[in-house]
mmCIF file with all atom_site columns, C-alpha atoms and ligand atoms in Angstrom:
data_model
loop_
_atom_site.group_PDB
_atom_site.id
_atom_site.type_symbol
_atom_site.label_atom_id
_atom_site.label_alt_id
_atom_site.label_comp_id
_atom_site.label_asym_id
_atom_site.label_entity_id
_atom_site.label_seq_id
_atom_site.pdbx_PDB_ins_code
_atom_site.Cartn_x
_atom_site.Cartn_y
_atom_site.Cartn_z
_atom_site.occupancy
_atom_site.B_iso_or_equiv
_atom_site.pdbx_formal_charge
_atom_site.auth_seq_id
_atom_site.auth_comp_id
_atom_site.auth_asym_id
_atom_site.auth_atom_id
_atom_site.pdbx_PDB_model_num
ATOM   1   C CA . UNK A 1 1   ? 10.113 46.270 34.255 1.00 0.00 ? 28  UNK A CA 1
ATOM   2   C CA . UNK A 1 2   ? 8.833  44.210 37.184 1.00 0.00 ? 29  UNK A CA 1
ATOM   3   C CA . UNK A 1 3   ? 11.414 43.842 39.892 1.00 0.00 ? 30  UNK A CA 1
ATOM   4   C CA . UNK A 1 4   ? 13.219 40.336 40.396 1.00 0.00 ? 31  UNK A CA 1
ATOM   5   C CA . UNK A 1 5   ? 11.938 38.560 43.440 1.00 0.00 ? 32  UNK A CA 1
ATOM   6   C CA . UNK A 1 6   ? 14.820 37.855 45.744 1.00 0.00 ? 33  UNK A CA 1
ATOM   7   C CA . UNK A 1 7   ? 15.512 35.619 48.742 1.00 0.00 ? 34  UNK A CA 1
ATOM   8   C CA . UNK A 1 8   ? 18.425 36.350 51.100 1.00 0.00 ? 35  UNK A CA 1
ATOM   9   C CA . UNK A 1 9   ? 19.701 33.036 52.911 1.00 0.00 ? 36  UNK A CA 1
ATOM   10  C CA . UNK A 1 10  ? 21.573 33.721 56.139 1.00 0.00 ? 37  UNK A CA 1
ATOM   11  C CA . UNK A 1 11  ? 22.990 32.042 59.141 1.00 0.00 ? 38  UNK A CA 1
ATOM   12  C CA . UNK A 1 12  ? 23.944 35.149 61.354 1.00 0.00 ? 39  UNK A CA 1
ATOM   13  C CA . UNK A 1 13  ? 23.930 38.716 61.978 1.00 0.00 ? 40  UNK A CA 1
ATOM   14  C CA . UNK A 1 14  ? 22.752 39.539 58.361 1.00 0.00 ? 41  UNK A CA 1
ATOM   15  C CA . UNK A 1 15  ? 24.706 42.618 57.713 1.00 0.00 ? 42  UNK A CA 1
ATOM   16  C CA . UNK A 1 16  ? 24.833 42.028 54.028 1.00 0.00 ? 43  UNK A CA 1
ATOM   17  C CA . UNK A 1 17  ? 21.165 41.161 54.008 1.00 0.00 ? 44  UNK A CA 1
ATOM   18  C CA . UNK A 1 18  ? 20.672 44.628 55.689 1.00 0.00 ? 45  UNK A CA 1
ATOM   19  C CA . UNK A 1 19  ? 22.711 46.200 52.887 1.00 0.00 ? 46  UNK A CA 1
ATOM   20  C CA . UNK A 1 20  ? 20.586 44.631 50.127 1.00 0.00 ? 47  UNK A CA 1
ATOM   21  C CA . UNK A 1 21  ? 17.306 45.433 51.950 1.00 0.00 ? 48  UNK A CA 1
ATOM   22  C CA . UNK A 1 22  ? 18.421 49.042 52.129 1.00 0.00 ? 49  UNK A CA 1
ATOM   23  C CA . UNK A 1 23  ? 19.499 49.179 48.465 1.00 0.00 ? 50  UNK A CA 1
ATOM   24  C CA . UNK A 1 24  ? 16.197 47.689 47.423 1.00 0.00 ? 51  UNK A CA 1
ATOM   25  C CA . UNK A 1 25  ? 14.347 50.624 49.225 1.00 0.00 ? 52  UNK A CA 1
ATOM   26  C CA . UNK A 1 26  ? 15.294 52.639 46.198 1.00 0.00 ? 53  UNK A CA 1
ATOM   27  C CA . UNK A 1 27  ? 12.391 52.837 43.743 1.00 0.00 ? 54  UNK A CA 1
ATOM   28  C CA . UNK A 1 28  ? 14.724 52.325 40.772 1.00 0.00 ? 55  UNK A CA 1
ATOM   29  C CA . UNK A 1 29  ? 16.475 49.222 42.270 1.00 0.00 ? 56  UNK A CA 1
ATOM   30  C CA . UNK A 1 30  ? 15.571 46.322 39.900 1.00 0.00 ? 57  UNK A CA 1
ATOM   31  C CA . UNK A 1 31  ? 15.160 43.616 42.731 1.00 0.00 ? 58  UNK A CA 1
ATOM   32  C CA . UNK A 1 32  ? 12.979 43.517 45.914 1.00 0.00 ? 59  UNK A CA 1
ATOM   33  C CA . UNK A 1 33  ? 13.812 41.337 49.003 1.00 0.00 ? 60  UNK A CA 1
ATOM   34  C CA . UNK A 1 34  ? 10.631 39.161 49.548 1.00 0.00 ? 61  UNK A CA 1
ATOM   35  C CA . UNK A 1 35  ? 12.047 36.549 51.713 1.00 0.00 ? 62  UNK A CA 1
ATOM   36  C CA . UNK A 1 36  ? 14.901 36.226 54.353 1.00 0.00 ? 63  UNK A CA 1
ATOM   37  C CA . UNK A 1 37  ? 15.362 32.557 55.033 1.00 0.00 ? 64  UNK A CA 1
ATOM   38  C CA . UNK A 1 38  ? 17.766 31.319 57.961 1.00 0.00 ? 65  UNK A CA 1
ATOM   39  C CA . UNK A 1 39  ? 19.091 27.668 58.745 1.00 0.00 ? 66  UNK A CA 1
ATOM   40  C CA . UNK A 1 40  ? 19.337 28.830 62.356 1.00 0.00 ? 67  UNK A CA 1
ATOM   41  C CA . UNK A 1 41  ? 16.468 29.985 64.401 1.00 0.00 ? 68  UNK A CA 1
ATOM   42  C CA . UNK A 1 42  ? 18.699 32.357 66.393 1.00 0.00 ? 69  UNK A CA 1
ATOM   43  C CA . UNK A 1 43  ? 20.064 34.260 63.524 1.00 0.00 ? 70  UNK A CA 1
ATOM   44  C CA . UNK A 1 44  ? 20.083 37.835 64.458 1.00 0.00 ? 71  UNK A CA 1
ATOM   45  C CA . UNK A 1 45  ? 19.324 38.925 60.798 1.00 0.00 ? 72  UNK A CA 1
ATOM   46  C CA . UNK A 1 46  ? 15.859 37.481 61.282 1.00 0.00 ? 73  UNK A CA 1
ATOM   47  C CA . UNK A 1 47  ? 14.580 40.358 63.566 1.00 0.00 ? 74  UNK A CA 1
ATOM   48  C CA . UNK A 1 48  ? 16.345 42.995 61.042 1.00 0.00 ? 75  UNK A CA 1
ATOM   49  C CA . UNK A 1 49  ? 14.286 41.578 58.261 1.00 0.00 ? 76  UNK A CA 1
ATOM   50  C CA . UNK A 1 50  ? 11.123 41.528 60.243 1.00 0.00 ? 77  UNK A CA 1
ATOM   51  C CA . UNK A 1 51  ? 11.742 45.072 61.590 1.00 0.00 ? 78  UNK A CA 1
ATOM   52  C CA . UNK A 1 52  ? 11.736 45.811 57.843 1.00 0.00 ? 79  UNK A CA 1
ATOM   53  C CA . UNK A 1 53  ? 8.401  44.326 56.855 1.00 0.00 ? 80  UNK A CA 1
ATOM   54  C CA . UNK A 1 54  ? 10.022 41.234 55.174 1.00 0.00 ? 81  UNK A CA 1
ATOM   55  C CA . UNK A 1 55  ? 8.872  37.782 55.283 1.00 0.00 ? 82  UNK A CA 1
ATOM   56  C CA . UNK A 1 56  ? 11.101 35.364 57.184 1.00 0.00 ? 83  UNK A CA 1
ATOM   57  C CA . UNK A 1 57  ? 11.417 31.457 57.299 1.00 0.00 ? 84  UNK A CA 1
ATOM   58  C CA . UNK A 1 58  ? 13.515 29.206 59.372 1.00 0.00 ? 85  UNK A CA 1
ATOM   59  C CA . UNK A 1 59  ? 14.553 25.889 57.910 1.00 0.00 ? 86  UNK A CA 1
ATOM   60  C CA . UNK A 1 60  ? 16.750 24.550 60.718 1.00 0.00 ? 87  UNK A CA 1
ATOM   61  C CA . UNK A 1 61  ? 19.151 22.015 59.373 1.00 0.00 ? 88  UNK A CA 1
ATOM   62  C CA . UNK A 1 62  ? 19.411 20.315 62.873 1.00 0.00 ? 89  UNK A CA 1
ATOM   63  C CA . UNK A 1 63  ? 15.993 19.018 62.444 1.00 0.00 ? 90  UNK A CA 1
ATOM   64  C CA . UNK A 1 64  ? 16.971 17.061 59.300 1.00 0.00 ? 91  UNK A CA 1
ATOM   65  C CA . UNK A 1 65  ? 20.369 15.554 60.675 1.00 0.00 ? 92  UNK A CA 1
ATOM   66  C CA . UNK A 1 66  ? 22.340 13.958 57.753 1.00 0.00 ? 93  UNK A CA 1
ATOM   67  C CA . UNK A 1 67  ? 19.281 14.139 55.503 1.00 0.00 ? 94  UNK A CA 1
ATOM   68  C CA . UNK A 1 68  ? 20.440 17.065 53.175 1.00 0.00 ? 95  UNK A CA 1
ATOM   69  C CA . UNK A 1 69  ? 17.893 16.219 50.539 1.00 0.00 ? 96  UNK A CA 1
ATOM   70  C CA . UNK A 1 70  ? 15.060 16.818 52.996 1.00 0.00 ? 97  UNK A CA 1
ATOM   71  C CA . UNK A 1 71  ? 16.787 20.063 54.290 1.00 0.00 ? 98  UNK A CA 1
ATOM   72  C CA . UNK A 1 72  ? 17.067 21.448 50.808 1.00 0.00 ? 99  UNK A CA 1
ATOM   73  C CA . UNK A 1 73  ? 13.600 20.357 49.602 1.00 0.00 ? 100 UNK A CA 1
ATOM   74  C CA . UNK A 1 74  ? 12.064 22.386 52.781 1.00 0.00 ? 101 UNK A CA 1
ATOM   75  C CA . UNK A 1 75  ? 14.074 25.340 51.562 1.00 0.00 ? 102 UNK A CA 1
ATOM   76  C CA . UNK A 1 76  ? 12.907 24.877 47.982 1.00 0.00 ? 103 UNK A CA 1
ATOM   77  C CA . UNK A 1 77  ? 9.394  24.640 49.247 1.00 0.00 ? 104 UNK A CA 1
ATOM   78  C CA . UNK A 1 78  ? 9.815  28.041 51.066 1.00 0.00 ? 105 UNK A CA 1
ATOM   79  C CA . UNK A 1 79  ? 11.384 29.651 47.809 1.00 0.00 ? 106 UNK A CA 1
ATOM   80  C CA . UNK A 1 80  ? 8.636  28.417 45.648 1.00 0.00 ? 107 UNK A CA 1
ATOM   81  C CA . UNK A 1 81  ? 5.920  29.542 48.113 1.00 0.00 ? 108 UNK A CA 1
ATOM   82  C CA . UNK A 1 82  ? 7.306  33.015 47.676 1.00 0.00 ? 109 UNK A CA 1
ATOM   83  C CA . UNK A 1 83  ? 7.892  32.780 43.865 1.00 0.00 ? 110 UNK A CA 1
ATOM   84  C CA . UNK A 1 84  ? 11.614 33.460 44.199 1.00 0.00 ? 111 UNK A CA 1
ATOM   85  C CA . UNK A 1 85  ? 13.550 34.342 41.298 1.00 0.00 ? 112 UNK A CA 1
ATOM   86  C CA . UNK A 1 86  ? 17.061 35.089 42.540 1.00 0.00 ? 113 UNK A CA 1
ATOM   87  C CA . UNK A 1 87  ? 18.819 33.721 45.623 1.00 0.00 ? 114 UNK A CA 1
ATOM   88  C CA . UNK A 1 88  ? 21.424 35.533 47.409 1.00 0.00 ? 115 UNK A CA 1
ATOM   89  C CA . UNK A 1 89  ? 23.765 33.642 49.875 1.00 0.00 ? 116 UNK A CA 1
ATOM   90  C CA . UNK A 1 90  ? 24.635 36.250 52.613 1.00 0.00 ? 117 UNK A CA 1
ATOM   91  C CA . UNK A 1 91  ? 26.865 34.546 55.430 1.00 0.00 ? 118 UNK A CA 1
ATOM   92  C CA . UNK A 1 92  ? 24.870 31.235 54.758 1.00 0.00 ? 119 UNK A CA 1
ATOM   93  C CA . UNK A 1 93  ? 27.062 28.784 56.359 1.00 0.00 ? 120 UNK A CA 1
ATOM   94  C CA . UNK A 1 94  ? 25.881 25.444 55.120 1.00 0.00 ? 121 UNK A CA 1
ATOM   95  C CA . UNK A 1 95  ? 27.173 23.552 52.025 1.00 0.00 ? 122 UNK A CA 1
ATOM   96  C CA . UNK A 1 96  ? 24.510 23.115 49.294 1.00 0.00 ? 123 UNK A CA 1
ATOM   97  C CA . UNK A 1 97  ? 24.422 19.781 47.150 1.00 0.00 ? 124 UNK A CA 1
ATOM   98  C CA . UNK A 1 98  ? 25.088 19.871 43.522 1.00 0.00 ? 125 UNK A CA 1
ATOM   99  C CA . UNK A 1 99  ? 21.277 19.052 43.146 1.00 0.00 ? 126 UNK A CA 1
ATOM   100 C CA . UNK A 1 100 ? 20.113 22.376 44.884 1.00 0.00 ? 127 UNK A CA 1
ATOM   101 C CA . UNK A 1 101 ? 22.886 24.323 43.386 1.00 0.00 ? 128 UNK A CA 1
ATOM   102 C CA . UNK A 1 102 ? 22.087 23.008 39.806 1.00 0.00 ? 129 UNK A CA 1
ATOM   103 C CA . UNK A 1 103 ? 18.341 24.127 40.299 1.00 0.00 ? 130 UNK A CA 1
ATOM   104 C CA . UNK A 1 104 ? 19.574 27.751 40.840 1.00 0.00 ? 131 UNK A CA 1
ATOM   105 C CA . UNK A 1 105 ? 22.340 27.808 38.138 1.00 0.00 ? 132 UNK A CA 1
ATOM   106 C CA . UNK A 1 106 ? 23.125 31.332 37.245 1.00 0.00 ? 133 UNK A CA 1
ATOM   107 C CA . UNK A 1 107 ? 20.266 32.732 39.699 1.00 0.00 ? 134 UNK A CA 1
ATOM   108 C CA . UNK A 1 108 ? 22.082 32.214 42.978 1.00 0.00 ? 135 UNK A CA 1
ATOM   109 C CA . UNK A 1 109 ? 24.679 34.543 44.243 1.00 0.00 ? 136 UNK A CA 1
ATOM   110 C CA . UNK A 1 110 ? 27.136 34.362 47.163 1.00 0.00 ? 137 UNK A CA 1
ATOM   111 C CA . UNK A 1 111 ? 29.395 36.770 48.888 1.00 0.00 ? 138 UNK A CA 1
ATOM   112 C CA . UNK A 1 112 ? 32.837 35.679 50.039 1.00 0.00 ? 139 UNK A CA 1
ATOM   113 C CA . UNK A 1 113 ? 35.226 37.835 52.166 1.00 0.00 ? 140 UNK A CA 1
ATOM   114 C CA . UNK A 1 114 ? 38.201 37.569 50.042 1.00 0.00 ? 141 UNK A CA 1
ATOM   115 C CA . UNK A 1 115 ? 39.496 38.263 46.628 1.00 0.00 ? 142 UNK A CA 1
ATOM   116 C CA . UNK A 1 116 ? 38.846 34.826 44.999 1.00 0.00 ? 143 UNK A CA 1
ATOM   117 C CA . UNK A 1 117 ? 40.297 32.481 43.868 1.00 0.00 ? 144 UNK A CA 1
ATOM   118 C CA . UNK A 1 118 ? 42.545 33.342 47.024 1.00 0.00 ? 145 UNK A CA 1
ATOM   119 C CA . UNK A 1 119 ? 41.329 32.349 50.493 1.00 0.00 ? 146 UNK A CA 1
ATOM   120 C CA . UNK A 1 120 ? 38.471 30.166 49.772 1.00 0.00 ? 147 UNK A CA 1
ATOM   121 C CA . UNK A 1 121 ? 36.899 28.800 53.108 1.00 0.00 ? 148 UNK A CA 1
ATOM   122 C CA . UNK A 1 122 ? 37.005 30.204 56.566 1.00 0.00 ? 149 UNK A CA 1
ATOM   123 C CA . UNK A 1 123 ? 39.238 32.722 58.376 1.00 0.00 ? 150 UNK A CA 1
ATOM   124 C CA . UNK A 1 124 ? 40.056 34.634 55.284 1.00 0.00 ? 151 UNK A CA 1
ATOM   125 C CA . UNK A 1 125 ? 41.241 37.714 56.933 1.00 0.00 ? 152 UNK A CA 1
ATOM   126 C CA . UNK A 1 126 ? 43.548 35.736 59.329 1.00 0.00 ? 153 UNK A CA 1
ATOM   127 C CA . UNK A 1 127 ? 45.089 33.855 56.333 1.00 0.00 ? 154 UNK A CA 1
ATOM   128 C CA . UNK A 1 128 ? 45.327 37.010 54.194 1.00 0.00 ? 155 UNK A CA 1
ATOM   129 C CA . UNK A 1 129 ? 47.391 38.703 57.033 1.00 0.00 ? 156 UNK A CA 1
ATOM   130 C CA . UNK A 1 130 ? 49.678 35.486 57.577 1.00 0.00 ? 157 UNK A CA 1
ATOM   131 C CA . UNK A 1 131 ? 50.078 35.073 53.800 1.00 0.00 ? 158 UNK A CA 1
ATOM   132 C CA . UNK A 1 132 ? 51.361 38.726 53.433 1.00 0.00 ? 159 UNK A CA 1
ATOM   133 C CA . UNK A 1 133 ? 49.060 39.865 50.633 1.00 0.00 ? 160 UNK A CA 1
ATOM   134 C CA . UNK A 1 134 ? 49.040 43.705 50.357 1.00 0.00 ? 161 UNK A CA 1
ATOM   135 C CA . UNK A 1 135 ? 45.604 43.786 48.847 1.00 0.00 ? 162 UNK A CA 1
ATOM   136 C CA . UNK A 1 136 ? 42.568 41.888 49.984 1.00 0.00 ? 163 UNK A CA 1
ATOM   137 C CA . UNK A 1 137 ? 38.896 42.313 49.652 1.00 0.00 ? 164 UNK A CA 1
ATOM   138 C CA . UNK A 1 138 ? 35.594 40.638 48.685 1.00 0.00 ? 165 UNK A CA 1
ATOM   139 C CA . UNK A 1 139 ? 34.101 38.869 45.779 1.00 0.00 ? 166 UNK A CA 1
ATOM   140 C CA . UNK A 1 140 ? 30.456 38.121 44.807 1.00 0.00 ? 167 UNK A CA 1
ATOM   141 C CA . UNK A 1 141 ? 30.160 35.128 42.542 1.00 0.00 ? 168 UNK A CA 1
ATOM   142 C CA . UNK A 1 142 ? 27.444 32.784 41.162 1.00 0.00 ? 169 UNK A CA 1
ATOM   143 C CA . UNK A 1 143 ? 27.245 29.609 43.185 1.00 0.00 ? 170 UNK A CA 1
ATOM   144 C CA . UNK A 1 144 ? 28.390 26.166 41.520 1.00 0.00 ? 171 UNK A CA 1
ATOM   145 C CA . UNK A 1 145 ? 28.830 22.978 43.178 1.00 0.00 ? 172 UNK A CA 1
ATOM   146 C CA . UNK A 1 146 ? 32.467 23.505 44.113 1.00 0.00 ? 173 UNK A CA 1
ATOM   147 C CA . UNK A 1 147 ? 32.741 25.789 47.348 1.00 0.00 ? 174 UNK A CA 1
ATOM   148 C CA . UNK A 1 148 ? 33.598 29.591 46.674 1.00 0.00 ? 175 UNK A CA 1
ATOM   149 C CA . UNK A 1 149 ? 33.964 28.984 43.047 1.00 0.00 ? 176 UNK A CA 1
ATOM   150 C CA . UNK A 1 150 ? 31.939 29.934 40.120 1.00 0.00 ? 177 UNK A CA 1
ATOM   151 C CA . UNK A 1 151 ? 31.884 32.836 37.726 1.00 0.00 ? 178 UNK A CA 1
ATOM   152 C CA . UNK A 1 152 ? 32.862 36.221 39.523 1.00 0.00 ? 179 UNK A CA 1
ATOM   153 C CA . UNK A 1 153 ? 30.215 39.014 39.138 1.00 0.00 ? 180 UNK A CA 1
ATOM   154 C CA . UNK A 1 154 ? 32.125 41.701 41.108 1.00 0.00 ? 181 UNK A CA 1
ATOM   155 C CA . UNK A 1 155 ? 35.112 42.288 43.432 1.00 0.00 ? 182 UNK A CA 1
ATOM   156 C CA . UNK A 1 156 ? 36.316 45.085 45.556 1.00 0.00 ? 183 UNK A CA 1
ATOM   157 C CA . UNK A 1 157 ? 39.860 45.594 47.229 1.00 0.00 ? 184 UNK A CA 1
ATOM   158 C CA . UNK A 1 158 ? 41.236 47.143 50.147 1.00 0.00 ? 185 UNK A CA 1
ATOM   159 C CA . UNK A 1 159 ? 44.860 47.549 51.358 1.00 0.00 ? 186 UNK A CA 1
ATOM   160 C CA . UNK A 1 160 ? 46.117 45.227 54.070 1.00 0.00 ? 187 UNK A CA 1
ATOM   161 C CA . UNK A 1 161 ? 47.939 47.464 56.865 1.00 0.00 ? 188 UNK A CA 1
ATOM   162 C CA . UNK A 1 162 ? 51.321 46.416 58.738 1.00 0.00 ? 189 UNK A CA 1
ATOM   163 C CA . UNK A 1 163 ? 49.273 46.740 61.952 1.00 0.00 ? 190 UNK A CA 1
ATOM   164 C CA . UNK A 1 164 ? 46.221 44.863 60.887 1.00 0.00 ? 191 UNK A CA 1
ATOM   165 C CA . UNK A 1 165 ? 44.427 42.302 62.995 1.00 0.00 ? 192 UNK A CA 1
ATOM   166 C CA . UNK A 1 166 ? 41.839 40.080 61.558 1.00 0.00 ? 193 UNK A CA 1
ATOM   167 C CA . UNK A 1 167 ? 39.377 42.301 63.091 1.00 0.00 ? 194 UNK A CA 1
ATOM   168 C CA . UNK A 1 168 ? 40.564 45.677 61.710 1.00 0.00 ? 195 UNK A CA 1
ATOM   169 C CA . UNK A 1 169 ? 41.124 44.028 58.123 1.00 0.00 ? 196 UNK A CA 1
ATOM   170 C CA . UNK A 1 170 ? 37.683 42.400 58.461 1.00 0.00 ? 197 UNK A CA 1
ATOM   171 C CA . UNK A 1 171 ? 36.054 45.787 59.431 1.00 0.00 ? 198 UNK A CA 1
ATOM   172 C CA . UNK A 1 172 ? 37.603 47.244 56.196 1.00 0.00 ? 199 UNK A CA 1
ATOM   173 C CA . UNK A 1 173 ? 36.416 44.408 54.031 1.00 0.00 ? 200 UNK A CA 1
ATOM   174 C CA . UNK A 1 174 ? 32.954 44.417 55.293 1.00 0.00 ? 201 UNK A CA 1
ATOM   175 C CA . UNK A 1 175 ? 32.454 47.945 54.243 1.00 0.00 ? 202 UNK A CA 1
ATOM   176 C CA . UNK A 1 176 ? 33.292 46.693 50.774 1.00 0.00 ? 203 UNK A CA 1
ATOM   177 C CA . UNK A 1 177 ? 30.881 43.808 50.925 1.00 0.00 ? 204 UNK A CA 1
ATOM   178 C CA . UNK A 1 178 ? 27.960 46.325 51.800 1.00 0.00 ? 205 UNK A CA 1
ATOM   179 C CA . UNK A 1 179 ? 28.708 48.205 48.556 1.00 0.00 ? 206 UNK A CA 1
ATOM   180 C CA . UNK A 1 180 ? 29.617 45.055 46.428 1.00 0.00 ? 207 UNK A CA 1
ATOM   181 C CA . UNK A 1 181 ? 26.580 42.924 46.880 1.00 0.00 ? 208 UNK A CA 1
ATOM   182 C CA . UNK A 1 182 ? 23.916 45.550 46.051 1.00 0.00 ? 209 UNK A CA 1
ATOM   183 C CA . UNK A 1 183 ? 26.089 46.564 42.975 1.00 0.00 ? 210 UNK A CA 1
ATOM   184 C CA . UNK A 1 184 ? 26.231 42.550 41.886 1.00 0.00 ? 211 UNK A CA 1
ATOM   185 C CA . UNK A 1 185 ? 22.801 41.960 42.618 1.00 0.00 ? 212 UNK A CA 1
ATOM   186 C CA . UNK A 1 186 ? 21.639 45.088 40.583 1.00 0.00 ? 213 UNK A CA 1
ATOM   187 C CA . UNK A 1 187 ? 23.777 44.068 37.697 1.00 0.00 ? 214 UNK A CA 1
ATOM   188 C CA . UNK A 1 188 ? 22.248 40.295 37.729 1.00 0.00 ? 215 UNK A CA 1
ATOM   189 C CA . UNK A 1 189 ? 18.786 41.676 38.090 1.00 0.00 ? 216 UNK A CA 1
ATOM   190 C CA . UNK A 1 190 ? 19.029 43.967 35.277 1.00 0.00 ? 217 UNK A CA 1
ATOM   191 C CA . UNK A 1 191 ? 20.179 41.181 33.131 1.00 0.00 ? 218 UNK A CA 1
ATOM   192 C CA . UNK A 1 192 ? 23.556 42.909 32.357 1.00 0.00 ? 219 UNK A CA 1
ATOM   193 C CA . UNK A 1 193 ? 25.661 39.675 33.313 1.00 0.00 ? 220 UNK A CA 1
ATOM   194 C CA . UNK A 1 194 ? 26.427 37.077 30.929 1.00 0.00 ? 221 UNK A CA 1
ATOM   195 C CA . UNK A 1 195 ? 28.524 34.104 31.794 1.00 0.00 ? 222 UNK A CA 1
ATOM   196 C CA . UNK A 1 196 ? 30.941 32.708 29.151 1.00 0.00 ? 223 UNK A CA 1
ATOM   197 C CA . UNK A 1 197 ? 32.850 29.787 30.446 1.00 0.00 ? 224 UNK A CA 1
ATOM   198 C CA . UNK A 1 198 ? 34.134 30.709 33.771 1.00 0.00 ? 225 UNK A CA 1
ATOM   199 C CA . UNK A 1 199 ? 33.793 34.630 33.169 1.00 0.00 ? 226 UNK A CA 1
ATOM   200 C CA . UNK A 1 200 ? 31.008 37.020 33.793 1.00 0.00 ? 227 UNK A CA 1
ATOM   201 C CA . UNK A 1 201 ? 30.888 39.687 31.200 1.00 0.00 ? 228 UNK A CA 1
ATOM   202 C CA . UNK A 1 202 ? 29.050 42.729 32.161 1.00 0.00 ? 229 UNK A CA 1
ATOM   203 C CA . UNK A 1 203 ? 26.993 44.692 29.560 1.00 0.00 ? 230 UNK A CA 1
ATOM   204 C CA . UNK A 1 204 ? 27.244 48.471 29.421 1.00 0.00 ? 231 UNK A CA 1
ATOM   205 C CA . UNK A 1 205 ? 29.803 48.889 32.316 1.00 0.00 ? 232 UNK A CA 1
ATOM   206 C CA . UNK A 1 206 ? 32.414 51.532 32.008 1.00 0.00 ? 233 UNK A CA 1
ATOM   207 C CA . UNK A 1 207 ? 35.927 50.159 31.768 1.00 0.00 ? 234 UNK A CA 1
ATOM   208 C CA . UNK A 1 208 ? 37.951 51.096 34.746 1.00 0.00 ? 235 UNK A CA 1
ATOM   209 C CA . UNK A 1 209 ? 41.569 52.243 34.493 1.00 0.00 ? 236 UNK A CA 1
ATOM   210 C CA . UNK A 1 210 ? 42.180 52.912 38.210 1.00 0.00 ? 237 UNK A CA 1
ATOM   211 C CA . UNK A 1 211 ? 45.289 51.307 39.740 1.00 0.00 ? 238 UNK A CA 1
ATOM   212 C CA . UNK A 1 212 ? 45.304 50.376 43.326 1.00 0.00 ? 239 UNK A CA 1
ATOM   213 C CA . UNK A 1 213 ? 48.935 49.994 44.693 1.00 0.00 ? 240 UNK A CA 1
ATOM   214 C CA . UNK A 1 214 ? 49.457 49.162 48.387 1.00 0.00 ? 241 UNK A CA 1
ATOM   215 C CA . UNK A 1 215 ? 51.677 50.334 50.348 1.00 0.00 ? 242 UNK A CA 1
ATOM   216 C CA . UNK A 1 216 ? 50.994 53.996 49.107 1.00 0.00 ? 243 UNK A CA 1
ATOM   217 C CA . UNK A 1 217 ? 53.629 55.425 47.005 1.00 0.00 ? 244 UNK A CA 1
ATOM   218 C CA . UNK A 1 218 ? 54.309 58.288 49.399 1.00 0.00 ? 245 UNK A CA 1
HETATM 219 C C1 . GAR B 2 .   ? 30.383 37.877 55.495 1.00 0.00 ? 30  GAR B C1 1
HETATM 220 O O1 . GAR B 2 .   ? 31.569 38.504 55.865 1.00 0.00 ? 30  GAR B O1 1
HETATM 221 C C2 . GAR B 2 .   ? 30.324 37.136 54.375 1.00 0.00 ? 30  GAR B C2 1
HETATM 222 O O2 . GAR B 2 .   ? 31.334 37.581 53.402 1.00 0.00 ? 30  GAR B O2 1
HETATM 223 C C3 . GAR B 2 .   ? 30.829 35.815 55.014 1.00 0.00 ? 30  GAR B C3 1
HETATM 224 O O3 . GAR B 2 .   ? 30.133 35.683 56.255 1.00 0.00 ? 30  GAR B O3 1
HETATM 225 C C4 . GAR B 2 .   ? 30.075 37.155 56.758 1.00 0.00 ? 30  GAR B C4 1
HETATM 226 C C5 . GAR B 2 .   ? 28.566 37.146 56.912 1.00 0.00 ? 30  GAR B C5 1
HETATM 227 O O4 . GAR B 2 .   ? 28.277 38.575 57.775 1.00 0.00 ? 30  GAR B O4 1
HETATM 228 N N1 . GAR B 2 .   ? 30.641 34.759 54.309 1.00 0.00 ? 30  GAR B N1 1
HETATM 229 C C6 . GAR B 2 .   ? 31.372 33.606 54.255 1.00 0.00 ? 30  GAR B C6 1
HETATM 230 O O5 . GAR B 2 .   ? 32.425 33.481 54.791 1.00 0.00 ? 30  GAR B O5 1
HETATM 231 C C7 . GAR B 2 .   ? 30.796 32.606 53.299 1.00 0.00 ? 30  GAR B C7 1
HETATM 232 N N2 . GAR B 2 .   ? 31.910 31.628 52.868 1.00 0.00 ? 30  GAR B N2 1
HETATM 233 P P1 . GAR B 2 .   ? 26.841 38.932 57.755 1.00 0.00 ? 30  GAR B P1 1
HETATM 234 O O6 . GAR B 2 .   ? 25.757 37.921 58.275 1.00 0.00 ? 30  GAR B O6 1
HETATM 235 O O7 . GAR B 2 .   ? 26.960 40.351 58.609 1.00 0.00 ? 30  GAR B O7 1
HETATM 236 O O8 . GAR B 2 .   ? 26.377 39.526 56.261 1.00 0.00 ? 30  GAR B O8 1
#
């Protein structure tokens, strides 16, 4: 089966993008990263993509001012040029209009650094600590017009430690993200994810019985 053609959209350092690029180097991975697109010319991830021989494009939102339709049609043109089939948002920090989101319905994924639907938006690790949750983590979901919503494809959890700062907790969560996003993209690219209402059902996945309790029972 041919591999799905994927664009990764970034705004910054692109460590999740790098994790997807690494995963896609495996010959049996069902997707290839053919384009990395940034809305910021200074995004660190662009150099990483180029070093891996991947085409990059910049559609600088500042050039378009408030004209979001023009910004998005410039992005659509890049995606069309590279015959993109799936889009992965990876630290892409622009809100997208319902028009753009609708064009990529069930074909656009996002990673969010929290166990959705908790802690939508920014500063998720700080808010998790302040709220006192004992488990925190990351979510990959299909993008819908409402921010940080949409059917959840996969989640990963970590414990929150008493002495965590947003940085130490974020460091634990980003490791989850780097495993989670390649898994979620693989499932989608293999056609194993079916959306039913607000749920994603995963074809041929082994049901897990693991229980994760924090703090430890010792
Ligand atoms: C990641 O932690 C990602 O989950 C988060 O931005 C970071 C990007 O890091 N995304 C969001 O907060 C989106 N709401 P990266 O550029 O190293 O992948």
